[in-house]
mmCIF file of C-alpha atoms in Angstrom:
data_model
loop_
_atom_site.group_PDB
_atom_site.id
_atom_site.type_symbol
_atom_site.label_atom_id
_atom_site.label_comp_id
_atom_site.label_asym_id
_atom_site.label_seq_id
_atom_site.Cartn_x
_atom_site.Cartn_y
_atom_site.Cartn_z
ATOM 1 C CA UNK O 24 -56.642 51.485 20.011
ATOM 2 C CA UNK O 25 -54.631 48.203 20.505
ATOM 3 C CA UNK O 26 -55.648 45.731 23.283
ATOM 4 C CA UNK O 27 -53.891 43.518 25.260
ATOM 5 C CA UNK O 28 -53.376 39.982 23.876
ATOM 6 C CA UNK O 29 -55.488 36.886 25.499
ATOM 7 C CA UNK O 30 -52.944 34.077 24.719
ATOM 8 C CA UNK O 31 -48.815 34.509 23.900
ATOM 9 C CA UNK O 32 -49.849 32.453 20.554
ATOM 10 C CA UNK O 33 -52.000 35.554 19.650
ATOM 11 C CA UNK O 34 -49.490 37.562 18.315
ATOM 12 C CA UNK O 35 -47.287 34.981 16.806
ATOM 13 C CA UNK O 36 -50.644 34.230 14.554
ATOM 14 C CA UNK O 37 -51.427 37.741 13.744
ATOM 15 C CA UNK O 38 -47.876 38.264 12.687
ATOM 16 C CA UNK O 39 -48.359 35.240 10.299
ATOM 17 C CA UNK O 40 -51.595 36.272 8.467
ATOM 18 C CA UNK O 41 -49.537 39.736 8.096
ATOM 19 C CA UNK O 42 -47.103 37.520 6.513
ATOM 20 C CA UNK O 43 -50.183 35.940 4.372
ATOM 21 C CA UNK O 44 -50.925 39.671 3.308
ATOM 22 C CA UNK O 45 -47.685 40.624 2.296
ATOM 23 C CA UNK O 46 -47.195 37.499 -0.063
ATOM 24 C CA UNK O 47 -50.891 38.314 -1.396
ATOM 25 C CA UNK O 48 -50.173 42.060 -2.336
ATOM 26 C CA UNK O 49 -46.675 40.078 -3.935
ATOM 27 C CA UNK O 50 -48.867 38.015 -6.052
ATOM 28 C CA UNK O 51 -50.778 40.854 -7.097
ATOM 29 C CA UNK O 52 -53.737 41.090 -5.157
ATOM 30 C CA UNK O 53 -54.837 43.175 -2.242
ATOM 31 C CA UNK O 54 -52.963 42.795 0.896
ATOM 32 C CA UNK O 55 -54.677 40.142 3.499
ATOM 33 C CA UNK O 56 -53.853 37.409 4.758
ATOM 34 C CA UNK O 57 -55.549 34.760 7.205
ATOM 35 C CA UNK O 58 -55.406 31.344 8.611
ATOM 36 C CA UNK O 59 -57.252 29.275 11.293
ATOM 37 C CA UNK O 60 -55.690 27.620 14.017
ATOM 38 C CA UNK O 61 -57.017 24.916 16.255
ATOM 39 C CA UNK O 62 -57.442 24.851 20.166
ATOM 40 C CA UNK O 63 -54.252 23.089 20.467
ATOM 41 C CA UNK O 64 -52.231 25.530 18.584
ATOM 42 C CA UNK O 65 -51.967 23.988 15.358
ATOM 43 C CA UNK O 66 -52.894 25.393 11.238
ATOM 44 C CA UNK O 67 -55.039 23.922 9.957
ATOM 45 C CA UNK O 68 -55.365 26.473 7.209
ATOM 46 C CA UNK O 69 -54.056 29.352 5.582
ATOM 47 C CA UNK O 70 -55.363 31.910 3.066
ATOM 48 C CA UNK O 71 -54.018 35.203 1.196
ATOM 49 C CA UNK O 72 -56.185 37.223 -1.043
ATOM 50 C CA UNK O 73 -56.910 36.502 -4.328
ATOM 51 C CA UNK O 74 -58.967 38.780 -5.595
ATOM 52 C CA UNK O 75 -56.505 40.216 -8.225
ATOM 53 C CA UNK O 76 -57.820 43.091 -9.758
ATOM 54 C CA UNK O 77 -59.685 43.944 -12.335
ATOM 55 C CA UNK O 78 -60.292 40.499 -13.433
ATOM 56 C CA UNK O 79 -60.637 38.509 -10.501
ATOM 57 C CA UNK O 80 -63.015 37.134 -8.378
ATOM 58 C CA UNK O 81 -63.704 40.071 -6.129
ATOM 59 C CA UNK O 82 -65.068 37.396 -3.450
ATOM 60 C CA UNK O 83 -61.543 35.543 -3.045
ATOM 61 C CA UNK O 84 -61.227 37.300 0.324
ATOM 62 C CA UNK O 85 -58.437 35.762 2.569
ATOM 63 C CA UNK O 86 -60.908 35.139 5.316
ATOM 64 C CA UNK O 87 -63.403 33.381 2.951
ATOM 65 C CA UNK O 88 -61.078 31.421 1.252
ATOM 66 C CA UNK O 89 -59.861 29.893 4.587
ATOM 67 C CA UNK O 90 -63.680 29.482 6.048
ATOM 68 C CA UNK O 91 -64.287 27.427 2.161
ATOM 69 C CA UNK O 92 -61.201 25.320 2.910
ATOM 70 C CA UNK O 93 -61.947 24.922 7.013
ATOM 71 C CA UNK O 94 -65.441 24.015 6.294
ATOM 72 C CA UNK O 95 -64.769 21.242 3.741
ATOM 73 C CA UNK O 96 -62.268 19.856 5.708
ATOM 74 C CA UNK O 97 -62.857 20.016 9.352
ATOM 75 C CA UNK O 98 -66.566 18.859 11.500
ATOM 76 C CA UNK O 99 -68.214 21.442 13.008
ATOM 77 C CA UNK O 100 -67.607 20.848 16.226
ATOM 78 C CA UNK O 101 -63.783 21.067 15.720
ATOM 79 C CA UNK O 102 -64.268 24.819 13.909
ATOM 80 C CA UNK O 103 -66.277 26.236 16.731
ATOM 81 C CA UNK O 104 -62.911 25.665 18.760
ATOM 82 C CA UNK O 105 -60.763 27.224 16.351
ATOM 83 C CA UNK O 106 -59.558 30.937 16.025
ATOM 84 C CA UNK O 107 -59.400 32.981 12.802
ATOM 85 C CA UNK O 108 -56.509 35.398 13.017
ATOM 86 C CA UNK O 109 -56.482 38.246 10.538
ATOM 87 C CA UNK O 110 -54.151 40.892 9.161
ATOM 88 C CA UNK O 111 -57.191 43.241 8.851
ATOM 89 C CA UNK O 112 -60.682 43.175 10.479
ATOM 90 C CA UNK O 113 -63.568 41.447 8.688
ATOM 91 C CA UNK O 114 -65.719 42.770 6.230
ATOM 92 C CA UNK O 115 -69.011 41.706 6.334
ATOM 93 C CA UNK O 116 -68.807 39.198 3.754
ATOM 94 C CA UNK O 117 -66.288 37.671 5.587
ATOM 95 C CA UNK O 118 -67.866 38.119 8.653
ATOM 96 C CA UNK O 119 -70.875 35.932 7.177
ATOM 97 C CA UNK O 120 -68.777 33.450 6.086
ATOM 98 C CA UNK O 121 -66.807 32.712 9.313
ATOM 99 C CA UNK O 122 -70.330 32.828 10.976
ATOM 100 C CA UNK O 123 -71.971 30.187 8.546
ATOM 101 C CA UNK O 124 -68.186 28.113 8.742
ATOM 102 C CA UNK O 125 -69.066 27.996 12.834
ATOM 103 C CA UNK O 126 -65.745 29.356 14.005
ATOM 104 C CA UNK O 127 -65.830 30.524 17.687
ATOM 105 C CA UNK O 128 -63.263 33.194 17.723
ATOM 106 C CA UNK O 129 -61.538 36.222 15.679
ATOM 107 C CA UNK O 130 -58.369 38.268 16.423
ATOM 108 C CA UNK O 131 -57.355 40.973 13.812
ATOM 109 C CA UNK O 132 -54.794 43.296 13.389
ATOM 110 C CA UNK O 133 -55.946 46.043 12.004
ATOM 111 C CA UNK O 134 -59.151 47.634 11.870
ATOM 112 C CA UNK O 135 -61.778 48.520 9.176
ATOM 113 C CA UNK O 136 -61.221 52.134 10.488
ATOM 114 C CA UNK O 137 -57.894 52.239 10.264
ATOM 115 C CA UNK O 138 -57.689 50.343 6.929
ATOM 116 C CA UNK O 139 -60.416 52.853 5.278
ATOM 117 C CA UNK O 140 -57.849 55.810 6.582
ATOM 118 C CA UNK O 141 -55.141 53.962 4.553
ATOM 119 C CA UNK O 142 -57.092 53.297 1.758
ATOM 120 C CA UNK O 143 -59.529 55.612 1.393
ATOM 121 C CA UNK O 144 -62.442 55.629 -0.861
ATOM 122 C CA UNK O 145 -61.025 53.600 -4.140
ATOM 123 C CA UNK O 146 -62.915 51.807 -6.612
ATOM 124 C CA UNK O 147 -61.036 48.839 -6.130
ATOM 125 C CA UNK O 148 -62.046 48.204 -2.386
ATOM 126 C CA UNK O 149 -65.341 49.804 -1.871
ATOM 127 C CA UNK O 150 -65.949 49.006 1.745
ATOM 128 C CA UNK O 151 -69.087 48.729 3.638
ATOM 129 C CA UNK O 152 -69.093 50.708 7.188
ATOM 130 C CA UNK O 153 -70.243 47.775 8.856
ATOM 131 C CA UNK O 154 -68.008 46.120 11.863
ATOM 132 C CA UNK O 155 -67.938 42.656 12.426
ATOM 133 C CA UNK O 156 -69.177 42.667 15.583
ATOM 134 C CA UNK O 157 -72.286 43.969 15.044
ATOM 135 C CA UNK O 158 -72.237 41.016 11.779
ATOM 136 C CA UNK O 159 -72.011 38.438 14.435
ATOM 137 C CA UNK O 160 -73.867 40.199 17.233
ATOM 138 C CA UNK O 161 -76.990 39.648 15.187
ATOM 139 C CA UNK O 162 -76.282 35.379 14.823
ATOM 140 C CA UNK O 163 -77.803 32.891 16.917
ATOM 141 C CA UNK O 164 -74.859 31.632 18.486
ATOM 142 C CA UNK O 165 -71.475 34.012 19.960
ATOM 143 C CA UNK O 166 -68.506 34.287 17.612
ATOM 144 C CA UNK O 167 -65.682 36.036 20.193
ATOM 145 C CA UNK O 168 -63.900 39.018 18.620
ATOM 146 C CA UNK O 169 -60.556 40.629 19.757
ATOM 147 C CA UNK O 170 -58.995 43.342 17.982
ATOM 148 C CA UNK O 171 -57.104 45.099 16.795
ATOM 149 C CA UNK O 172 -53.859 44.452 17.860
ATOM 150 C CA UNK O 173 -50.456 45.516 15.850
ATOM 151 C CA UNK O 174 -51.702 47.780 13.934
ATOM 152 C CA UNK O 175 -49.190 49.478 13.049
ATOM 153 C CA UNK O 176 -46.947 46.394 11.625
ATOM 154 C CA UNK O 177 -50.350 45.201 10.056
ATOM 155 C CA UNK O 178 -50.618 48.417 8.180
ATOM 156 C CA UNK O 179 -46.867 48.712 6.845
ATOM 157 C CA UNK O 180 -47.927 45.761 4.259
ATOM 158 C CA UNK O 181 -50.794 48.136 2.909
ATOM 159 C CA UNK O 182 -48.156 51.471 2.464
ATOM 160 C CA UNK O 183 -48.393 52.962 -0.965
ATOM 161 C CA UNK O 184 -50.551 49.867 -2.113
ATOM 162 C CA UNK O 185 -53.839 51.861 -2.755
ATOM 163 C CA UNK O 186 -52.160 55.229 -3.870
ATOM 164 C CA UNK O 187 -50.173 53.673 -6.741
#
């Protein structure tokens, strides 16, 4: 069930990391996208998927790929004032890694739930039943997570992608 956005820029950013997704599942990879934007409003990164299958790194998740680029880039400090917007909910390795990066919020489009109904149980994305709230509800210091919102548009880019 969709909530109700906290800030007008909310949906302009999901509808961007949708955008991500669809130029990953172009590319050949699976369809997620991601990028982090600053308190002010401004990218400061952006990430698609890379994890092309079979040979590919199977840990070049769009969310950790923009966490490994935030983190070298940016102070702490700055990150724990930034958002992570995401075409699809966390998994928990990406969950870890925006932990460990420090970044204080996360607004997805679609949901793990939702996703797992579109893809179902493939050996290409095994996924782990694990939400990533309760990832973060276990750290030390609050990550904020809103979500999903869109879902609908956020699961067009995934249609027919895990049946073909």
């Amino acid at each position: 069930m969709s909530q109700e956005f906290s800030t007008g820029q909310d949906l302009t950013f999901l509808r961007q990391s949708i955008d991500l997704a669809r130029a990953a599942r172009e590319h050949g990879a699976h369809p997620f996208g991601a990028l982090i934007v600053d308190a002010e409003g401004n990218v400061l990164v952006t990430a698609r998927n890379n994890a092309i299958p079979p040979k590919g790194d199977p840990t070049q998740h769009a969310e950790r790929l923009a966490c490994s680029l935030a983190g070298r880039r940016y102070h702490p400090a700055k990150l724990a004032t930034c958002t992570l917007y995401t075409s699809t909910e966390p998994c928990a390795m990406c969950a870890g890694a925006i932990y460990w990066t420090g970044l204080g919020r996360v607004v997805y489009a679609l949901s793990q739930e939702s996703l797992h109904k579109l893809t179902g149980s493939p050996e290409q994305n095994p996924t782990l039943d694990l939400p990533c709230r309760e990832v973060f509800a276990r750290g030390q210091r609050p990550t904020i997570v809103e979500g999903p919102f869109i879902e609908d548009e956020a699961a067009e880019v995934h249609k027919d992608f895990w049946t073909r």
